[in-house]
C-alpha cells in the first residue's frame, strides 16, 4: 500500500564513499522557496539532466527519502563546517551503501555488497548545487548512473540556502513507470546492474500494456525508454515487462501522482496537488498530492548527537494534502486516432491544389525544408493555436497521418478539437526520428468537434514558425509550428526569411 505522504526532500550526493567534494556557495544564499518546492525542484532538475542524455528519470521512493531525510537532519544537528565535514558519514560512522542495509534496502542476491545505492550532497540554492554537480566528475557520475531507477530527497533550511541530500537506488525486479501528463509519454527503465547471477530480470526485452485484468491494450513491443500512451488505455492499466523468461507486472494509475514524472513541466501540478491530463478518455478523477513508490521502512534509532534536531525543522519536510481536492481532466480523442507505424521515407511530393489560407499558390517552386520528426514534436495550426499535438507519426501512400496529442488549455475550450488527424495526399514521409526533404507539401488538418461537426484547416509545410532555446527561426508565414523543448526539430533552408533571427 503506497503512502499518501509526499516526501519532498533531498539532494544529490556523490556515490563515492572515499571522496567528498565540499559544496557550498561563496556567500550566503537566501532561500526563496519552501522545503517542499525545493525538494521537487532538485529532483526535476536531476531528471531533466538525465533525460537530456537519454537516461531514465527517477521515481520518488519513501525508503530512500527516509535515508536522505535522516542524514540531512543529522548533519544539521552538528556544528559542522562545509569545508572539512564528510556529509555522507552518518551517526554510526556508516556510509550510504552500509546504512542502506539498516533501512532494509534490498540487495541483488545474498551478497550485501551487491546493492545499488548512491548519494550526492549539496549546500546552497538548487541552481548552485546543480551547476556544481555538473562540473564535479564524482557528483555527475552519480547523477547520471543509468543503474538507478529511484530517488529520495532530504532538504533542510540553512543559512546558505538549503542543505540537500539526494539518495539514489534501484531494486531488483522493480521498474516504476512514470507518466508525462502533457506529452502523453510513459517512461520505464531497464536493468543496468552489472553483477552476475541472481534470480532477477537482468534485461527487459519486451513491454506490453494491458487492462487491469490482463486484457491486451497493445501488442508486445521491444523495450524502449519511452512510449506514446494510447488514449484508449484509460487511467488504470498495467504494464507487463518480459525478460529472462520472467514476467513482471507494474500497475499504473494515471490519476495518482505516484506515477507522474517529476520534471519542470509537472512541478505546477505537483505543487498544487492537481494532476490534469487530456491524454486518456476516462472521466474526471479526484487524486491527492504525490507520494513515493514505496512505504518507508522503520529504522532503529540512531545514537544521540551533540545537538538534537528541533521538532519544527523536521516537520517542515512534510507536505500536507490540500484542503481542496484536485481533479484530473480527460478528453477522449476521436475513434479515428490510431498510432501511425514507422515507414520508409520518400523524397518525391505530389502536391494537391487545395484551399489556401496563406494566400500563396501551393505550387510555389524551389521551396524546401528539412524535417526531423520525433515523439517530442509539438505540432500546432496557427489558425487555432489552442490545438496542439505532442507526437507525430507518418503513414505512406496517401493514407492518413495520425497525431496523438493534446488540445489546448481548459480555459480555451471554446470550439477546440478533441483530436487531430492529418492527411498527406499521395506522399510518404519518414519514420520517426529520421530527416526527410519536403517540397510543396500541404497538410489537411481535420478536427473532430465535440458537437459532431468537423473543422478543416489547410497548411503548407514549408510555411513554418519554429524556435530553438528561445531563438526564433521564421519563414514566410506562421501557419505550422514544429517545436520540441531544447531540441530543434524543423530547420528551414532555401526558404525566404528562413534564416535564424539575431
XYZ file of C-alpha atoms in Angstrom:
502
model
C 0.000 0.000 0.000
C 1.564 3.273 -1.076
C 1.905 6.058 1.446
C -0.133 9.169 0.606
C 2.520 11.457 2.059
C 4.822 13.189 -0.365
C 8.322 13.097 1.000
C 9.734 16.152 -0.716
C 13.290 16.302 0.475
C 16.845 15.567 -0.677
C 19.676 16.395 -2.894
C 22.215 14.696 -4.975
C 25.352 13.260 -3.480
C 28.470 11.598 -4.659
C 28.361 7.833 -4.931
C 31.930 7.541 -3.764
C 32.475 6.571 -0.147
C 36.137 7.504 -0.172
C 35.986 11.038 -1.505
C 33.827 14.042 -0.782
C 33.899 17.340 -2.588
C 32.691 20.129 -0.263
C 29.833 22.018 -1.837
C 28.781 25.430 -0.608
C 28.196 28.863 -2.160
C 30.784 31.588 -1.924
C 28.332 33.735 0.009
C 25.028 33.067 1.755
C 22.069 32.319 -0.480
C 18.673 33.197 0.935
C 16.013 30.562 0.375
C 13.131 31.918 -1.679
C 11.274 28.622 -1.921
C 9.754 26.254 0.582
C 11.387 22.991 1.549
C 8.661 21.097 -0.303
C 9.114 23.003 -3.549
C 12.904 22.820 -3.312
C 12.671 19.055 -2.915
C 10.570 18.767 -6.057
C 12.749 21.237 -7.911
C 16.021 19.394 -7.311
C 14.534 16.091 -8.451
C 13.081 17.809 -11.524
C 16.490 19.246 -12.385
C 18.198 15.887 -11.996
C 15.546 14.118 -14.071
C 15.811 16.754 -16.782
C 19.583 16.307 -16.857
C 19.278 12.527 -17.098
C 16.576 12.617 -19.765
C 18.636 15.018 -21.885
C 21.260 12.246 -22.036
C 18.748 9.526 -22.853
C 18.774 8.144 -19.276
C 15.596 7.179 -17.449
C 14.035 9.645 -14.977
C 13.904 8.671 -11.302
C 10.805 7.809 -9.294
C 10.396 9.116 -5.752
C 10.891 6.368 -3.163
C 9.878 6.575 0.501
C 12.706 4.457 1.929
C 15.380 6.427 0.079
C 13.698 9.651 1.193
C 13.790 8.439 4.786
C 17.515 7.762 4.430
C 18.127 11.187 2.942
C 15.911 12.993 5.428
C 17.563 11.340 8.444
C 21.038 12.160 7.141
C 20.111 15.781 6.399
C 18.739 16.269 9.916
C 21.770 14.572 11.457
C 24.175 16.851 9.586
C 22.061 19.864 10.506
C 22.299 18.924 14.189
C 26.094 19.140 14.171
C 28.289 22.191 14.443
C 29.880 21.417 11.107
C 31.925 23.377 8.604
C 31.276 22.513 4.951
C 34.948 22.722 4.068
C 36.039 19.782 6.179
C 32.963 17.716 7.038
C 32.056 14.419 5.399
C 28.379 14.821 4.570
C 27.999 11.133 3.775
C 29.058 9.644 7.137
C 26.135 9.127 9.499
C 25.890 8.934 13.292
C 27.016 5.280 13.183
C 30.083 6.141 11.131
C 28.499 4.408 8.147
C 28.286 5.486 4.525
C 25.231 5.228 2.228
C 25.774 1.688 0.968
C 26.323 0.435 4.520
C 23.436 2.221 6.172
C 21.075 1.238 3.354
C 21.110 -2.277 4.832
C 19.742 -0.911 8.125
C 16.883 0.599 6.126
C 16.264 -2.862 4.639
C 17.080 -1.747 1.114
C 17.130 -4.959 -0.990
C 20.318 -6.340 -2.487
C 20.901 -8.152 -5.768
C 21.357 -11.566 -4.223
C 22.728 -12.670 -0.817
C 25.946 -10.651 -1.132
C 25.379 -7.390 0.749
C 27.941 -5.696 -1.458
C 25.646 -6.147 -4.457
C 23.491 -3.154 -3.656
C 22.545 -0.165 -5.805
C 22.698 2.938 -3.612
C 24.463 6.265 -4.121
C 24.361 9.711 -2.602
C 25.007 13.339 -3.504
C 25.058 16.217 -1.032
C 24.865 19.941 -1.617
C 24.645 23.229 0.234
C 23.175 26.354 -1.334
C 20.498 27.066 -3.916
C 19.222 24.446 -6.328
C 20.895 26.186 -9.253
C 24.215 26.498 -7.432
C 24.173 22.834 -6.468
C 23.219 21.626 -9.943
C 25.951 23.732 -11.531
C 28.484 22.246 -9.149
C 27.353 18.677 -9.692
C 27.599 19.044 -13.450
C 31.201 20.213 -13.097
C 32.195 17.619 -10.477
C 33.065 14.254 -12.006
C 32.089 12.321 -8.864
C 28.714 14.009 -8.467
C 27.975 13.955 -12.180
C 28.760 10.230 -12.348
C 26.295 9.504 -9.551
C 23.661 11.779 -11.076
C 23.981 10.110 -14.494
C 24.230 6.493 -13.338
C 21.736 4.535 -15.506
C 21.540 1.762 -12.896
C 19.451 3.992 -10.626
C 15.684 3.967 -11.025
C 14.513 5.604 -7.794
C 15.494 8.550 -5.642
C 14.887 10.006 -2.210
C 15.440 13.568 -1.079
C 16.106 15.292 2.214
C 16.103 19.084 2.452
C 16.611 21.306 5.496
C 16.928 25.114 5.548
C 20.419 26.550 6.023
C 21.968 29.993 6.172
C 23.395 29.362 2.683
C 20.001 28.316 1.327
C 19.374 24.606 1.781
C 21.265 21.526 2.852
C 20.180 18.864 0.402
C 20.805 15.143 0.444
C 19.841 13.028 -2.543
C 19.933 9.224 -2.301
C 19.775 7.151 -5.475
C 18.889 3.486 -5.673
C 17.489 0.524 -7.556
C 15.758 -2.683 -6.506
C 15.722 -5.985 -8.376
C 12.598 -6.541 -10.485
C 11.187 -3.079 -9.699
C 10.750 -0.750 -12.694
C 8.492 2.166 -11.671
C 6.613 3.548 -14.710
C 6.422 7.340 -14.924
C 3.904 9.338 -16.948
C 4.242 12.772 -18.529
C 0.643 14.111 -18.469
C 1.404 16.820 -21.036
C 3.340 14.862 -23.656
C 1.344 11.647 -23.190
C 4.531 9.640 -22.778
C 5.204 6.726 -20.460
C 8.768 6.167 -19.218
C 10.203 2.952 -17.859
C 13.757 1.937 -17.027
C 15.680 -1.251 -17.726
C 18.064 -3.250 -15.550
C 21.618 -1.874 -15.558
C 23.011 -3.701 -12.525
C 26.132 -5.492 -13.720
C 26.761 -8.259 -11.167
C 26.235 -11.791 -12.431
C 23.980 -14.472 -11.020
C 20.781 -13.984 -9.116
C 17.193 -14.751 -9.987
C 16.139 -11.281 -11.046
C 15.378 -9.936 -14.501
C 18.731 -8.924 -15.947
C 17.258 -7.305 -19.046
C 13.725 -6.346 -20.050
C 13.155 -7.397 -23.656
C 9.506 -6.538 -24.323
C 6.800 -4.304 -22.888
C 3.034 -4.644 -23.274
C 0.145 -2.604 -21.895
C -2.910 -4.471 -20.641
C -6.074 -3.699 -18.760
C -6.017 -4.240 -15.016
C -7.499 -7.704 -15.541
C -4.953 -8.680 -18.198
C -6.716 -7.963 -21.499
C -4.161 -6.656 -24.044
C -4.246 -2.961 -24.927
C -1.134 -3.068 -27.116
C 0.964 -5.730 -28.767
C 4.262 -6.663 -27.062
C 6.971 -4.341 -28.321
C 10.700 -4.108 -27.799
C 11.607 -2.235 -24.631
C 12.375 1.432 -25.061
C 12.877 4.246 -22.591
C 9.639 5.995 -23.506
C 6.482 5.124 -25.359
C 3.469 7.086 -26.522
C 0.441 6.241 -24.414
C -2.591 5.201 -26.491
C -5.652 7.262 -25.496
C -7.709 4.093 -25.078
C -5.813 2.803 -22.034
C -7.924 4.710 -19.529
C -6.490 5.816 -16.208
C -5.863 2.405 -14.673
C -3.962 -0.254 -16.574
C -0.915 -2.491 -16.265
C 2.496 -2.714 -17.880
C 3.827 -6.222 -18.484
C 7.615 -6.429 -18.729
C 9.119 -9.630 -20.068
C 12.754 -10.611 -19.716
C 14.898 -13.659 -18.970
C 11.792 -15.870 -19.267
C 10.204 -13.954 -16.409
C 7.171 -11.693 -16.465
C 6.855 -8.611 -14.267
C 3.698 -6.528 -13.912
C 3.630 -2.862 -12.906
C 0.186 -1.437 -12.125
C -0.396 2.161 -13.217
C -2.965 4.746 -12.173
C -2.592 7.995 -14.104
C -4.797 9.733 -11.552
C -2.176 9.048 -8.877
C 0.758 11.463 -8.569
C 2.862 8.413 -7.673
C 3.104 7.710 -11.397
C 3.829 11.283 -12.551
C 7.368 12.038 -13.695
C 8.938 14.900 -11.722
C 10.207 17.379 -14.310
C 9.860 21.176 -14.635
C 6.664 20.832 -16.708
C 4.889 18.903 -13.969
C 6.060 20.998 -10.997
C 2.998 23.319 -11.036
C 0.701 20.284 -10.957
C 2.635 18.543 -8.215
C 2.972 21.699 -6.130
C -0.783 22.290 -6.251
C -1.649 18.626 -5.959
C -3.707 18.805 -9.170
C -2.895 16.357 -11.942
C -4.554 17.320 -15.243
C -4.214 15.286 -18.404
C -6.040 15.096 -21.714
C -4.205 12.001 -22.876
C -6.776 9.367 -21.957
C -10.523 9.030 -22.082
C -11.546 8.221 -18.516
C -13.916 10.601 -16.687
C -12.849 13.193 -14.130
C -10.929 11.715 -11.224
C -10.001 13.129 -7.809
C -6.480 12.500 -6.523
C -4.176 13.574 -3.726
C -0.688 15.036 -3.696
C 2.262 12.969 -4.955
C 3.679 10.216 -2.854
C 6.573 7.890 -3.372
C 6.922 4.419 -4.774
C 7.178 2.546 -1.505
C 6.110 2.674 2.133
C 9.087 3.830 4.232
C 10.905 1.333 6.403
C 11.116 1.866 10.166
C 14.776 2.199 11.117
C 16.410 1.737 14.545
C 17.055 4.981 16.372
C 20.469 6.484 15.681
C 22.849 7.461 18.522
C 22.360 10.797 20.229
C 24.442 13.588 18.723
C 25.749 16.829 20.163
C 22.759 18.921 19.151
C 19.318 17.427 18.672
C 17.179 18.263 15.673
C 14.352 20.674 16.511
C 10.898 19.197 16.036
C 9.797 22.187 13.989
C 12.579 21.612 11.482
C 11.643 18.008 10.933
C 8.012 18.838 10.449
C 8.952 21.336 7.772
C 9.829 18.473 5.463
C 6.271 17.153 5.333
C 3.862 18.316 2.659
C 0.244 18.345 3.745
C -2.616 17.400 1.472
C -4.502 20.414 0.067
C -7.860 21.099 1.651
C -9.494 21.447 -1.772
C -9.353 18.097 -3.585
C -7.702 18.313 -7.027
C -9.127 16.874 -10.212
C -7.833 15.111 -13.269
C -9.486 16.046 -16.540
C -9.553 13.841 -19.626
C -10.867 14.429 -23.133
C -11.405 11.480 -25.437
C -9.668 11.672 -28.838
C -11.794 10.586 -31.814
C -12.017 6.934 -32.672
C -10.085 7.525 -35.885
C -6.897 8.257 -33.964
C -4.652 5.219 -34.132
C -0.883 5.179 -33.787
C 0.901 5.532 -37.098
C 3.543 2.901 -37.887
C 7.068 3.838 -38.870
C 7.543 3.643 -42.654
C 10.129 4.159 -45.337
C 10.686 7.737 -46.431
C 10.259 9.239 -49.874
C 11.614 12.485 -51.290
C 9.014 12.890 -54.057
C 5.971 15.033 -53.352
C 2.849 15.279 -55.499
C 1.092 18.427 -54.258
C -2.684 18.704 -54.389
C -4.320 22.072 -55.044
C -6.455 22.924 -52.031
C -7.871 25.912 -50.195
C -5.002 28.227 -49.326
C -5.281 30.195 -46.050
C -1.895 31.796 -46.622
C -2.875 33.256 -49.994
C 0.104 31.601 -51.695
C -0.052 29.061 -54.502
C 0.826 25.568 -53.292
C 2.858 25.104 -56.466
C 5.419 27.761 -55.496
C 8.705 26.290 -56.811
C 12.060 25.755 -55.129
C 10.940 25.738 -51.530
C 12.452 23.005 -49.395
C 12.856 22.209 -45.734
C 14.471 19.514 -43.646
C 12.221 17.983 -41.017
C 13.287 15.776 -38.139
C 10.117 14.173 -36.821
C 10.159 12.531 -33.423
C 7.996 11.754 -30.430
C 8.759 15.058 -28.726
C 7.384 17.225 -31.510
C 4.678 19.796 -30.871
C 2.506 20.479 -33.924
C 0.137 23.440 -33.977
C -2.133 25.055 -36.539
C -1.756 28.815 -36.046
C -5.366 29.411 -37.053
C -6.332 27.646 -33.819
C -3.313 27.988 -31.513
C -5.063 26.171 -28.668
C -4.846 22.981 -30.719
C -1.647 21.023 -30.360
C -0.256 17.518 -30.521
C 2.784 16.056 -28.849
C 3.547 13.111 -31.080
C 3.810 12.896 -34.826
C 3.611 9.697 -36.854
C 3.537 9.349 -40.640
C 1.954 6.787 -42.997
C 2.795 6.238 -46.657
C 0.807 6.132 -49.909
C -1.709 8.836 -49.141
C -3.039 7.162 -46.013
C -3.999 9.329 -43.041
C -1.204 10.670 -40.917
C -2.259 10.474 -37.286
C -1.215 12.707 -34.421
C -1.929 11.624 -30.877
C -1.793 14.656 -28.658
C -3.454 17.325 -26.604
C -5.881 20.125 -27.263
C -5.169 23.442 -25.598
C -5.758 24.617 -22.066
C -9.090 24.032 -20.347
C -9.941 27.728 -20.259
C -9.588 27.921 -24.063
C -12.311 25.345 -24.531
C -14.453 27.306 -26.991
C -14.586 25.321 -30.212
C -11.382 23.460 -29.743
C -10.962 19.926 -31.035
C -10.975 16.577 -29.316
C -8.261 15.301 -31.607
C -6.285 15.930 -34.760
C -5.955 13.849 -37.918
C -3.677 14.950 -40.752
C -3.882 13.507 -44.263
C -0.965 13.662 -46.692
C -2.073 13.477 -50.354
C -0.011 10.933 -52.334
C 3.044 11.312 -50.172
C 5.120 9.143 -47.890
C 7.210 10.837 -45.220
C 9.793 9.463 -42.788
C 9.869 7.049 -39.928
C 10.142 8.661 -36.505
C 13.454 10.345 -35.793
C 14.725 10.451 -39.392
C 15.266 13.542 -41.520
C 13.297 13.995 -44.756
C 13.015 16.559 -47.525
C 9.660 18.057 -48.396
C 8.661 20.212 -51.356
C 5.301 21.960 -51.590
C 3.722 19.589 -49.069
C 0.237 20.593 -47.996
C -1.382 19.077 -44.922
C -5.103 18.853 -44.314
C -5.708 19.229 -40.567
C -9.133 17.841 -39.705
C -10.631 18.385 -36.242
C -13.479 16.306 -34.865
C -15.545 18.808 -32.900
C -17.435 17.920 -29.699
C -20.754 18.712 -31.423
C -20.098 16.076 -34.089
C -19.125 18.601 -36.771
C -15.752 18.922 -38.464
C -13.361 21.822 -38.809
C -10.704 21.763 -41.532
C -7.501 23.775 -41.844
C -5.014 23.545 -44.712
C -1.412 24.432 -44.015
C 1.674 24.398 -46.183
C 4.538 22.577 -44.501
C 7.209 24.979 -45.696
C 5.421 27.921 -44.106
C 6.593 27.358 -40.573
C 7.481 29.111 -37.369
C 9.999 27.382 -35.118
C 12.109 28.100 -32.085
C 15.254 26.706 -30.525
C 16.363 27.575 -26.977
C 14.469 30.844 -27.078
C 15.652 31.903 -30.569
C 13.009 32.110 -33.262
C 13.525 30.816 -36.789
C 10.806 32.258 -39.017
C 9.745 31.506 -42.561
C 7.316 33.361 -44.818
C 4.240 32.636 -42.738
C 3.432 31.100 -39.381
C 0.732 28.536 -40.053
C 2.563 25.481 -38.749
C 4.700 25.170 -35.635
C 7.010 22.225 -35.131
C 8.861 22.695 -31.862
C 10.452 20.477 -29.266
C 11.807 21.604 -25.914
C 15.587 22.054 -26.035
C 15.915 20.477 -29.468
C 15.388 21.943 -32.940
C 13.101 19.703 -34.970
C 12.421 21.837 -38.051
C 15.317 23.519 -39.875
C 14.137 25.602 -42.847
C 16.663 26.261 -45.583
C 16.389 27.866 -49.008
C 13.213 29.463 -47.693
C 12.650 33.248 -47.837
C 13.000 34.561 -44.316
C 14.270 31.209 -43.089
C 17.499 32.416 -41.500
C 17.731 32.469 -37.693
C 16.879 35.741 -36.018
C 19.809 37.517 -34.408
